[in-house]
Coordinates of C-alpha atoms in Angstrom, one line a residue:
M1 CA -3.3 -48.2 -24.8
W2 CA -6.0 -45.9 -26.1
M3 CA -8.7 -48.5 -25.3
N4 CA -8.1 -47.9 -21.6
F5 CA -8.3 -44.1 -21.9
G6 CA -11.4 -43.1 -19.9
I7 CA -13.1 -40.0 -18.6
K8 CA -10.9 -39.9 -15.5
D9 CA -7.7 -39.9 -17.6
L10 CA -9.2 -37.1 -19.7
I11 CA -9.9 -35.0 -16.6
D12 CA -6.4 -35.8 -15.4
V13 CA -4.9 -34.5 -18.6
L14 CA -7.1 -31.3 -18.6
L15 CA -6.1 -30.6 -15.0
V16 CA -2.4 -30.9 -15.7
A17 CA -2.8 -28.7 -18.8
F18 CA -4.7 -26.1 -16.7
F19 CA -2.0 -26.2 -14.0
L20 CA 0.8 -25.7 -16.5
Y21 CA -1.0 -22.8 -18.1
Q22 CA -1.6 -21.1 -14.8
T23 CA 2.0 -21.7 -13.9
Y24 CA 3.1 -20.2 -17.2
K25 CA 0.9 -17.1 -16.6
L26 CA 2.3 -16.7 -13.0
M27 CA 5.9 -16.9 -14.2
K28 CA 5.3 -14.5 -17.1
N29 CA 3.8 -11.9 -14.7
S30 CA 6.6 -12.2 -12.2
G31 CA 9.4 -12.1 -14.8
T32 CA 10.8 -15.6 -14.0
L33 CA 9.6 -17.2 -17.2
A34 CA 13.2 -17.9 -18.3
I35 CA 13.9 -19.9 -15.2
F36 CA 10.7 -21.9 -15.5
S37 CA 11.5 -22.7 -19.2
G38 CA 15.0 -23.9 -18.1
V39 CA 13.4 -26.2 -15.5
V40 CA 11.0 -27.6 -18.0
S41 CA 13.9 -28.1 -20.5
F42 CA 15.9 -30.0 -17.8
I43 CA 13.0 -32.3 -17.1
I44 CA 12.5 -33.1 -20.8
V45 CA 16.3 -33.9 -21.1
W46 CA 16.1 -36.1 -18.0
I47 CA 13.1 -38.1 -19.5
L48 CA 14.9 -38.5 -22.8
V49 CA 18.2 -39.7 -21.2
S50 CA 16.7 -41.9 -18.5
Q51 CA 13.5 -43.3 -20.1
V52 CA 13.9 -43.1 -23.9
L53 CA 17.7 -43.5 -24.5
E54 CA 18.3 -45.4 -21.2
M55 CA 21.8 -44.0 -20.7
R56 CA 22.7 -45.4 -17.3
L57 CA 25.6 -43.2 -16.2
M58 CA 24.1 -39.9 -17.4
G59 CA 20.7 -41.0 -16.2
A60 CA 22.1 -41.7 -12.7
I61 CA 23.7 -38.3 -12.5
L62 CA 20.5 -36.5 -13.6
D63 CA 18.5 -38.7 -11.1
K64 CA 20.5 -37.2 -8.3
F65 CA 19.6 -33.7 -9.4
I66 CA 15.9 -34.7 -9.8
S67 CA 15.9 -36.2 -6.3
V68 CA 16.7 -32.8 -4.7
G69 CA 14.8 -30.9 -7.5
F70 CA 11.7 -30.2 -5.4
L71 CA 13.7 -28.5 -2.7
V72 CA 15.5 -26.4 -5.3
L73 CA 12.3 -25.4 -6.9
V74 CA 10.8 -24.3 -3.6
I75 CA 13.9 -22.1 -3.0
L76 CA 13.9 -20.7 -6.5
F77 CA 10.1 -20.0 -6.7
Q78 CA 9.2 -19.3 -3.0
D79 CA 7.7 -16.0 -3.9
E80 CA 5.7 -17.4 -6.8
I81 CA 4.5 -20.3 -4.7
R82 CA 3.3 -17.8 -2.0
R83 CA 1.5 -15.8 -4.7
F84 CA -0.2 -18.9 -6.0
L85 CA -1.4 -19.8 -2.5
V86 CA -2.6 -16.3 -1.9
A87 CA -4.5 -16.3 -5.2
L88 CA -6.0 -19.7 -4.4
G89 CA -7.0 -18.6 -0.9
S90 CA -8.6 -15.4 -2.1
H91 CA -10.6 -17.1 -4.9
R92 CA -14.2 -16.0 -5.1
G93 CA -15.5 -19.5 -4.3
W94 CA -13.6 -19.6 -1.0
K95 CA -14.7 -16.0 -0.3
F96 CA -18.3 -17.1 -0.6
L97 CA -17.8 -20.1 1.8
G98 CA -15.9 -17.8 4.2
K99 CA -18.8 -15.4 4.4
I100 CA -21.2 -18.2 5.1
F101 CA -19.2 -19.6 8.0
S102 CA -17.8 -16.3 9.3
K103 CA -19.2 -15.0 12.6
K104 CA -18.4 -11.4 11.7
N105 CA -21.3 -9.1 11.1
H106 CA -20.8 -7.2 7.9
D107 CA -22.0 -3.7 7.9
K108 CA -23.8 -3.3 4.6
E109 CA -24.4 0.4 5.0
N110 CA -20.7 1.3 5.4
E111 CA -19.5 -1.2 2.8
G112 CA -17.8 0.8 0.0
K113 CA -18.1 4.0 1.9
F114 CA -14.5 4.9 1.0
I115 CA -15.0 4.7 -2.8
A116 CA -16.4 8.3 -3.4
P117 CA -13.7 10.2 -1.5
V118 CA -10.9 8.0 -3.0
V119 CA -12.1 8.6 -6.5
L120 CA -12.5 12.3 -5.9
A121 CA -9.0 12.6 -4.3
C122 CA -7.4 10.6 -7.2
M123 CA -9.0 12.8 -9.8
N124 CA -7.9 16.0 -8.1
M125 CA -4.3 14.7 -7.6
A126 CA -4.2 13.6 -11.3
K127 CA -5.2 17.1 -12.4
K128 CA -2.5 18.6 -10.2
K129 CA 0.1 15.9 -11.2
T130 CA 0.5 14.9 -7.6
G131 CA 2.0 11.4 -7.3
A132 CA 0.1 8.9 -5.1
L133 CA 0.0 5.2 -4.2
I134 CA -3.1 3.9 -2.4
C135 CA -3.7 0.2 -1.4
I136 CA -7.3 -1.0 -0.8
Q137 CA -7.3 -4.1 1.4
Q138 CA -9.4 -7.0 0.2
D139 CA -9.2 -10.4 1.9
V140 CA -5.5 -10.7 2.6
D141 CA -4.5 -8.8 5.7
L142 CA -2.1 -5.9 5.1
T143 CA -1.0 -5.3 8.7
V144 CA 2.6 -6.3 8.0
Y145 CA 2.8 -3.5 5.4
E146 CA 1.1 -1.0 7.6
H147 CA 3.9 -1.3 10.2
T148 CA 6.4 -0.1 7.5
G149 CA 4.9 3.4 7.6
E150 CA 3.1 5.7 10.0
M151 CA 0.0 4.2 11.6
F152 CA -3.4 6.0 11.2
N153 CA -7.0 5.4 12.2
A154 CA -8.8 8.1 10.3
D155 CA -12.0 8.4 8.2
V156 CA -11.4 8.2 4.5
N157 CA -11.6 11.9 3.4
A158 CA -10.6 13.3 0.0
R159 CA -8.9 16.4 1.5
L160 CA -6.9 14.3 4.0
I161 CA -5.7 12.0 1.2
E162 CA -4.6 15.0 -0.9
N163 CA -2.8 16.5 2.1
I164 CA -0.9 13.3 2.8
F165 CA 0.3 13.0 -0.8
F166 CA 1.1 16.7 -1.1
K167 CA 4.7 17.1 -2.5
N168 CA 6.0 18.8 0.7
S169 CA 4.5 16.2 3.0
P170 CA 6.9 13.8 4.7
L171 CA 4.6 10.8 3.8
H172 CA 4.0 11.6 0.1
D173 CA 6.6 9.1 -1.2
G174 CA 5.2 6.1 0.5
A175 CA 1.9 4.2 0.1
M176 CA -1.4 4.7 1.9
I177 CA -3.3 1.6 3.1
I178 CA -7.1 1.7 3.5
A179 CA -8.9 -1.2 5.2
D180 CA -12.4 -1.5 6.7
N181 CA -13.3 2.0 5.4
R182 CA -10.5 3.5 7.4
I183 CA -7.1 5.0 6.6
K184 CA -4.8 2.6 8.5
A185 CA -1.3 3.8 7.5
A186 CA 0.6 6.1 5.2
G187 CA 4.2 6.3 4.0
C188 CA 4.3 2.5 3.7
I189 CA 6.9 0.5 1.8
L190 CA 5.6 -2.0 -0.8
P191 CA 7.4 -4.8 -2.6
V192 CA 8.7 -3.9 -6.0
A193 CA 7.8 -6.0 -9.1
Q194 CA 10.8 -7.2 -11.2
N195 CA 8.7 -7.6 -14.3
A196 CA 11.0 -6.9 -17.3
N197 CA 7.9 -6.4 -19.6
L198 CA 6.9 -3.2 -17.9
P199 CA 7.4 -0.1 -20.1
K200 CA 10.3 2.1 -19.2
D201 CA 8.1 5.1 -18.6
M202 CA 6.5 3.3 -15.6
G203 CA 8.5 4.4 -12.5
L204 CA 8.9 3.0 -9.0
R205 CA 5.3 3.8 -8.0
H206 CA 3.9 1.6 -10.8
R207 CA 6.4 -1.2 -10.0
S208 CA 5.5 -1.0 -6.3
G209 CA 1.8 -1.1 -7.1
L210 CA 2.2 -4.1 -9.4
G211 CA 4.5 -5.8 -6.8
M212 CA 1.8 -5.4 -4.1
S213 CA -0.8 -6.8 -6.4
L214 CA 1.4 -9.9 -7.0
E215 CA 2.1 -10.4 -3.2
T216 CA -1.5 -9.8 -2.1
D217 CA -5.1 -9.4 -3.5
A218 CA -5.1 -5.7 -2.7
L219 CA -6.4 -3.2 -5.2
V220 CA -3.6 -0.6 -5.7
I221 CA -4.3 2.8 -7.2
I222 CA -1.3 4.7 -8.8
V223 CA -1.4 8.3 -9.7
S224 CA 1.5 9.3 -12.0
E225 CA 3.4 12.5 -11.0
E226 CA 4.9 12.8 -14.5
R227 CA 1.8 12.2 -16.7
G228 CA -1.1 13.0 -14.3
K229 CA -2.7 9.7 -15.2
I230 CA -4.4 7.1 -13.0
S231 CA -3.5 3.3 -13.1
V232 CA -4.9 0.4 -11.1
A233 CA -3.1 -2.8 -10.3
H234 CA -4.8 -6.0 -9.1
N235 CA -3.8 -9.7 -9.2
G236 CA -0.6 -9.1 -11.1
K237 CA -2.4 -7.0 -13.8
I238 CA -2.1 -3.2 -14.3
E239 CA -4.5 -1.0 -16.2
V240 CA -3.4 2.5 -17.2
N241 CA -5.3 5.7 -18.1
V242 CA -8.2 4.8 -15.9
T243 CA -11.2 7.2 -15.9
A244 CA -13.2 8.3 -12.8
E245 CA -16.0 6.0 -13.9
D246 CA -13.7 3.0 -14.5
L247 CA -12.1 3.6 -11.1
Q248 CA -15.4 3.7 -9.3
Q249 CA -16.5 0.5 -11.0
I250 CA -13.2 -1.3 -10.2
L251 CA -13.4 -0.3 -6.5
S252 CA -17.0 -1.4 -6.3
G253 CA -16.3 -4.8 -8.0
E254 CA -18.3 -4.1 -11.1
K255 CA -15.3 -4.1 -13.4
E256 CA -12.1 -6.1 -13.5
V257 CA -8.6 -4.7 -14.1
I258 CA -7.5 -5.3 -17.7
N259 CA -3.8 -6.2 -18.1
Y260 CA -1.9 -3.5 -19.9
C261 CA 1.5 -5.3 -20.2

Protein backbone atom coordinates (compact mmCIF):
# COMPACT_ATOMS: atom_id res chain seq x y z
CA MET A 1 0.00 0.00 0.00
CA TRP A 2 2.71 2.45 1.03
CA MET A 3 4.80 1.58 -2.04
CA ASN A 4 2.21 3.26 -4.27
CA PHE A 5 2.10 6.41 -2.12
CA GLY A 6 3.49 9.16 -4.36
CA ILE A 7 3.91 12.92 -4.48
CA LYS A 8 0.37 13.39 -5.84
CA ASP A 9 -1.09 11.47 -2.88
CA LEU A 10 0.95 13.56 -0.45
CA ILE A 11 -0.35 16.76 -2.04
CA ASP A 12 -3.87 15.33 -1.87
CA VAL A 13 -3.53 14.65 1.88
CA LEU A 14 -2.06 18.09 2.55
CA LEU A 15 -4.88 19.80 0.63
CA VAL A 16 -7.52 17.86 2.59
CA ALA A 17 -5.78 18.74 5.88
CA PHE A 18 -5.61 22.41 4.87
CA PHE A 19 -9.29 22.42 3.88
CA LEU A 20 -10.34 20.83 7.20
CA TYR A 21 -8.22 23.32 9.15
CA GLN A 22 -9.72 26.31 7.32
CA THR A 23 -13.21 24.87 7.83
CA TYR A 24 -12.49 24.47 11.54
CA LYS A 25 -11.35 28.11 11.79
CA LEU A 26 -14.43 29.30 9.92
CA MET A 27 -16.80 27.34 12.17
CA LYS A 28 -14.99 28.51 15.31
CA ASN A 29 -15.29 32.18 14.31
CA SER A 30 -18.96 31.84 13.41
CA GLY A 31 -19.91 29.97 16.60
CA THR A 32 -21.11 26.81 14.79
CA LEU A 33 -18.20 24.59 15.80
CA ALA A 34 -20.50 22.29 17.80
CA ILE A 35 -22.61 21.56 14.70
CA PHE A 36 -19.50 20.92 12.62
CA SER A 37 -18.16 18.52 15.28
CA GLY A 38 -21.50 16.70 15.25
CA VAL A 39 -21.35 16.29 11.46
CA VAL A 40 -17.79 14.94 11.62
CA SER A 41 -18.79 12.52 14.40
CA PHE A 42 -21.73 11.28 12.32
CA ILE A 43 -19.44 10.65 9.32
CA ILE A 44 -17.00 8.67 11.52
CA VAL A 45 -19.85 6.53 12.89
CA TRP A 46 -21.12 5.90 9.34
CA ILE A 47 -17.66 4.76 8.20
CA LEU A 48 -17.32 2.43 11.20
CA VAL A 49 -20.79 0.92 10.76
CA SER A 50 -20.77 0.59 6.96
CA GLN A 51 -17.13 -0.03 6.08
CA VAL A 52 -15.45 -1.51 9.16
CA LEU A 53 -18.16 -3.46 11.02
CA GLU A 54 -20.25 -4.02 7.84
CA MET A 55 -23.62 -3.82 9.62
CA ARG A 56 -26.09 -4.10 6.73
CA LEU A 57 -29.30 -2.83 8.35
CA MET A 58 -27.76 0.04 10.30
CA GLY A 59 -25.49 0.81 7.37
CA ALA A 60 -28.44 1.03 5.00
CA ILE A 61 -30.22 3.48 7.32
CA LEU A 62 -27.14 5.69 7.65
CA ASP A 63 -26.59 5.51 3.87
CA LYS A 64 -30.00 7.14 3.38
CA PHE A 65 -28.98 10.02 5.65
CA ILE A 66 -25.63 10.39 3.86
CA SER A 67 -27.36 10.48 0.45
CA VAL A 68 -29.20 13.68 1.42
CA GLY A 69 -26.39 14.91 3.67
CA PHE A 70 -24.96 17.36 1.14
CA LEU A 71 -28.28 19.19 0.83
CA VAL A 72 -28.65 19.28 4.63
CA LEU A 73 -25.12 20.68 5.01
CA VAL A 74 -25.84 23.42 2.47
CA ILE A 75 -28.96 24.41 4.42
CA LEU A 76 -27.20 24.31 7.82
CA PHE A 77 -24.04 26.11 6.73
CA GLN A 78 -25.35 28.41 4.00
CA ASP A 79 -23.96 31.51 5.75
CA GLU A 80 -20.57 29.87 6.34
CA ILE A 81 -20.38 28.69 2.70
CA ARG A 82 -21.14 32.22 1.56
CA ARG A 83 -18.40 33.62 3.81
CA PHE A 84 -15.94 31.05 2.49
CA LEU A 85 -16.70 32.04 -1.11
CA VAL A 86 -16.42 35.73 -0.23
CA ALA A 87 -13.03 35.10 1.41
CA LEU A 88 -11.91 33.07 -1.60
CA GLY A 89 -13.03 35.72 -4.08
CA SER A 90 -11.37 38.53 -2.13
CA HIS A 91 -8.02 36.75 -1.77
CA ARG A 92 -4.99 38.87 -2.57
CA GLY A 93 -4.02 36.71 -5.55
CA TRP A 94 -7.41 37.23 -7.19
CA LYS A 95 -7.25 40.94 -6.36
CA PHE A 96 -3.97 41.20 -8.25
CA LEU A 97 -5.39 39.43 -11.31
CA GLY A 98 -8.49 41.62 -11.14
CA LYS A 99 -6.40 44.77 -11.21
CA ILE A 100 -4.48 43.51 -14.25
CA PHE A 101 -7.58 42.75 -16.33
CA SER A 102 -9.78 45.53 -14.94
CA LYS A 103 -10.54 48.37 -17.32
CA LYS A 104 -11.18 50.84 -14.50
CA ASN A 105 -8.66 53.63 -14.05
CA HIS A 106 -7.55 53.76 -10.44
CA ASP A 107 -6.91 57.25 -9.16
CA LYS A 108 -3.68 56.85 -7.19
CA GLU A 109 -3.77 60.43 -5.91
CA ASN A 110 -7.16 60.00 -4.20
CA GLU A 111 -6.51 56.46 -2.99
CA GLY A 112 -6.56 56.41 0.81
CA LYS A 113 -7.70 60.03 0.99
CA PHE A 114 -10.32 59.09 3.60
CA ILE A 115 -7.81 57.70 6.13
CA ALA A 116 -6.72 60.94 7.86
CA PRO A 117 -10.25 62.34 8.51
CA VAL A 118 -11.52 58.92 9.66
CA VAL A 119 -8.65 58.48 12.13
CA LEU A 120 -9.10 62.04 13.43
CA ALA A 121 -12.85 61.59 13.86
CA CYS A 122 -12.44 58.24 15.64
CA MET A 123 -9.89 59.64 18.08
CA ASN A 124 -12.12 62.62 18.87
CA MET A 125 -15.18 60.40 19.36
CA ALA A 126 -13.19 58.02 21.58
CA LYS A 127 -12.15 60.92 23.84
CA LYS A 128 -15.77 62.08 24.11
CA LYS A 129 -17.04 58.46 24.49
CA THR A 130 -19.27 58.82 21.45
CA GLY A 131 -20.25 55.44 20.02
CA ALA A 132 -19.59 54.89 16.31
CA LEU A 133 -19.63 52.13 13.68
CA ILE A 134 -17.84 52.81 10.38
CA CYS A 135 -17.51 50.33 7.47
CA ILE A 136 -14.77 50.83 4.90
CA GLN A 137 -15.60 49.02 1.65
CA GLN A 138 -12.86 46.84 0.17
CA ASP A 139 -13.58 44.54 -2.80
CA VAL A 140 -17.05 43.27 -1.86
CA ASP A 141 -19.77 45.73 -2.83
CA LEU A 142 -21.79 47.04 0.14
CA THR A 143 -24.69 48.57 -1.78
CA VAL A 144 -27.20 46.15 -0.25
CA TYR A 145 -26.25 47.42 3.22
CA GLU A 146 -26.26 51.05 2.12
CA HIS A 147 -29.97 50.81 1.28
CA THR A 148 -30.80 49.86 4.89
CA GLY A 149 -29.92 53.40 5.97
CA GLU A 150 -29.95 56.95 4.67
CA MET A 151 -28.09 57.42 1.40
CA PHE A 152 -25.29 59.99 1.19
CA ASN A 153 -22.75 61.13 -1.36
CA ALA A 154 -20.48 63.35 0.68
CA ASP A 155 -16.76 63.94 1.07
CA VAL A 156 -15.17 62.17 4.02
CA ASN A 157 -14.86 64.90 6.61
CA ALA A 158 -13.98 64.45 10.30
CA ARG A 159 -16.51 67.07 11.49
CA LEU A 160 -19.29 65.47 9.41
CA ILE A 161 -18.53 62.01 10.81
CA GLU A 162 -18.64 63.35 14.38
CA ASN A 163 -21.94 65.15 13.74
CA ILE A 164 -23.55 62.00 12.30
CA PHE A 165 -22.59 59.95 15.38
CA PHE A 166 -23.48 62.70 17.85
CA LYS A 167 -25.73 61.24 20.56
CA ASN A 168 -28.75 63.34 19.63
CA SER A 169 -28.41 62.60 15.90
CA PRO A 170 -31.13 60.34 14.42
CA LEU A 171 -28.43 58.33 12.61
CA HIS A 172 -26.01 57.75 15.49
CA ASP A 173 -27.21 54.21 16.29
CA GLY A 174 -26.58 52.81 12.80
CA ALA A 175 -23.42 52.24 10.77
CA MET A 176 -21.71 54.54 8.29
CA ILE A 177 -20.45 53.11 5.00
CA ILE A 178 -17.49 54.65 3.19
CA ALA A 179 -16.63 53.58 -0.37
CA ASP A 180 -14.48 55.15 -3.09
CA ASN A 181 -13.37 57.92 -0.69
CA ARG A 182 -17.00 59.00 -0.20
CA ILE A 183 -19.55 58.65 2.59
CA LYS A 184 -22.22 56.55 0.88
CA ALA A 185 -24.73 55.96 3.69
CA ALA A 186 -25.35 56.30 7.43
CA GLY A 187 -27.73 54.71 9.91
CA CYS A 188 -27.26 51.34 8.19
CA ILE A 189 -28.17 47.97 9.70
CA LEU A 190 -25.41 45.35 9.80
CA PRO A 191 -25.57 41.57 10.40
CA VAL A 192 -24.93 40.59 14.03
CA ALA A 193 -22.33 37.92 14.85
CA GLN A 194 -23.53 35.03 17.02
CA ASN A 195 -20.04 34.20 18.29
CA ALA A 196 -20.36 32.86 21.85
CA ASN A 197 -16.64 33.48 22.50
CA LEU A 198 -17.06 37.25 22.47
CA PRO A 199 -16.62 38.83 25.93
CA LYS A 200 -19.80 39.98 27.62
CA ASP A 201 -18.57 43.58 27.74
CA MET A 202 -18.71 43.75 23.93
CA GLY A 203 -22.11 45.14 23.00
CA LEU A 204 -24.22 45.25 19.87
CA ARG A 205 -21.81 47.56 18.00
CA HIS A 206 -18.95 45.10 18.38
CA ARG A 207 -21.13 42.15 17.41
CA SER A 208 -22.41 44.03 14.38
CA GLY A 209 -18.88 44.98 13.38
CA LEU A 210 -17.69 41.39 13.70
CA GLY A 211 -20.78 40.14 11.83
CA MET A 212 -20.09 42.53 8.95
CA SER A 213 -16.47 41.36 8.79
CA LEU A 214 -17.71 37.77 8.54
CA GLU A 215 -20.21 38.53 5.79
CA THR A 216 -17.90 40.79 3.72
CA ASP A 217 -14.26 41.81 3.47
CA ALA A 218 -15.00 45.31 4.78
CA LEU A 219 -12.86 46.97 7.43
CA VAL A 220 -15.15 47.91 10.33
CA ILE A 221 -14.18 50.47 12.97
CA ILE A 222 -16.02 50.37 16.30
CA VAL A 223 -15.82 53.17 18.85
CA SER A 224 -17.10 52.08 22.26
CA GLU A 225 -19.53 54.42 23.97
CA GLU A 226 -18.92 52.85 27.39
CA ARG A 227 -15.12 52.58 27.41
CA GLY A 228 -14.10 55.18 24.84
CA LYS A 229 -11.87 52.64 23.09
CA ILE A 230 -11.44 51.89 19.38
CA SER A 231 -11.71 48.39 17.88
CA VAL A 232 -11.30 47.16 14.31
CA ALA A 233 -12.91 44.05 12.78
CA HIS A 234 -11.77 42.40 9.55
CA ASN A 235 -12.17 38.90 8.07
CA GLY A 236 -13.82 37.53 11.20
CA LYS A 237 -11.16 38.95 13.54
CA ILE A 238 -11.53 41.82 15.97
CA GLU A 239 -8.75 43.84 17.61
CA VAL A 240 -9.48 46.07 20.60
CA ASN A 241 -7.75 49.09 22.12
CA VAL A 242 -6.42 50.23 18.75
CA THR A 243 -4.22 53.35 18.80
CA ALA A 244 -4.31 56.13 16.20
CA GLU A 245 -1.08 54.84 14.66
CA ASP A 246 -2.42 51.26 14.50
CA LEU A 247 -5.68 52.45 12.96
CA GLN A 248 -3.86 54.40 10.27
CA GLN A 249 -1.66 51.40 9.44
CA ILE A 250 -4.66 49.04 9.28
CA LEU A 251 -6.61 51.35 6.97
CA SER A 252 -3.60 51.81 4.70
CA GLY A 253 -2.98 48.05 4.53
CA GLU A 254 0.36 48.18 6.34
CA LYS A 255 -0.92 46.17 9.32
CA GLU A 256 -3.36 43.27 9.69
CA VAL A 257 -6.02 42.95 12.36
CA ILE A 258 -4.93 40.70 15.24
CA ASN A 259 -7.67 38.48 16.58
CA TYR A 260 -8.63 39.34 20.18
CA CYS A 261 -11.06 36.46 20.83
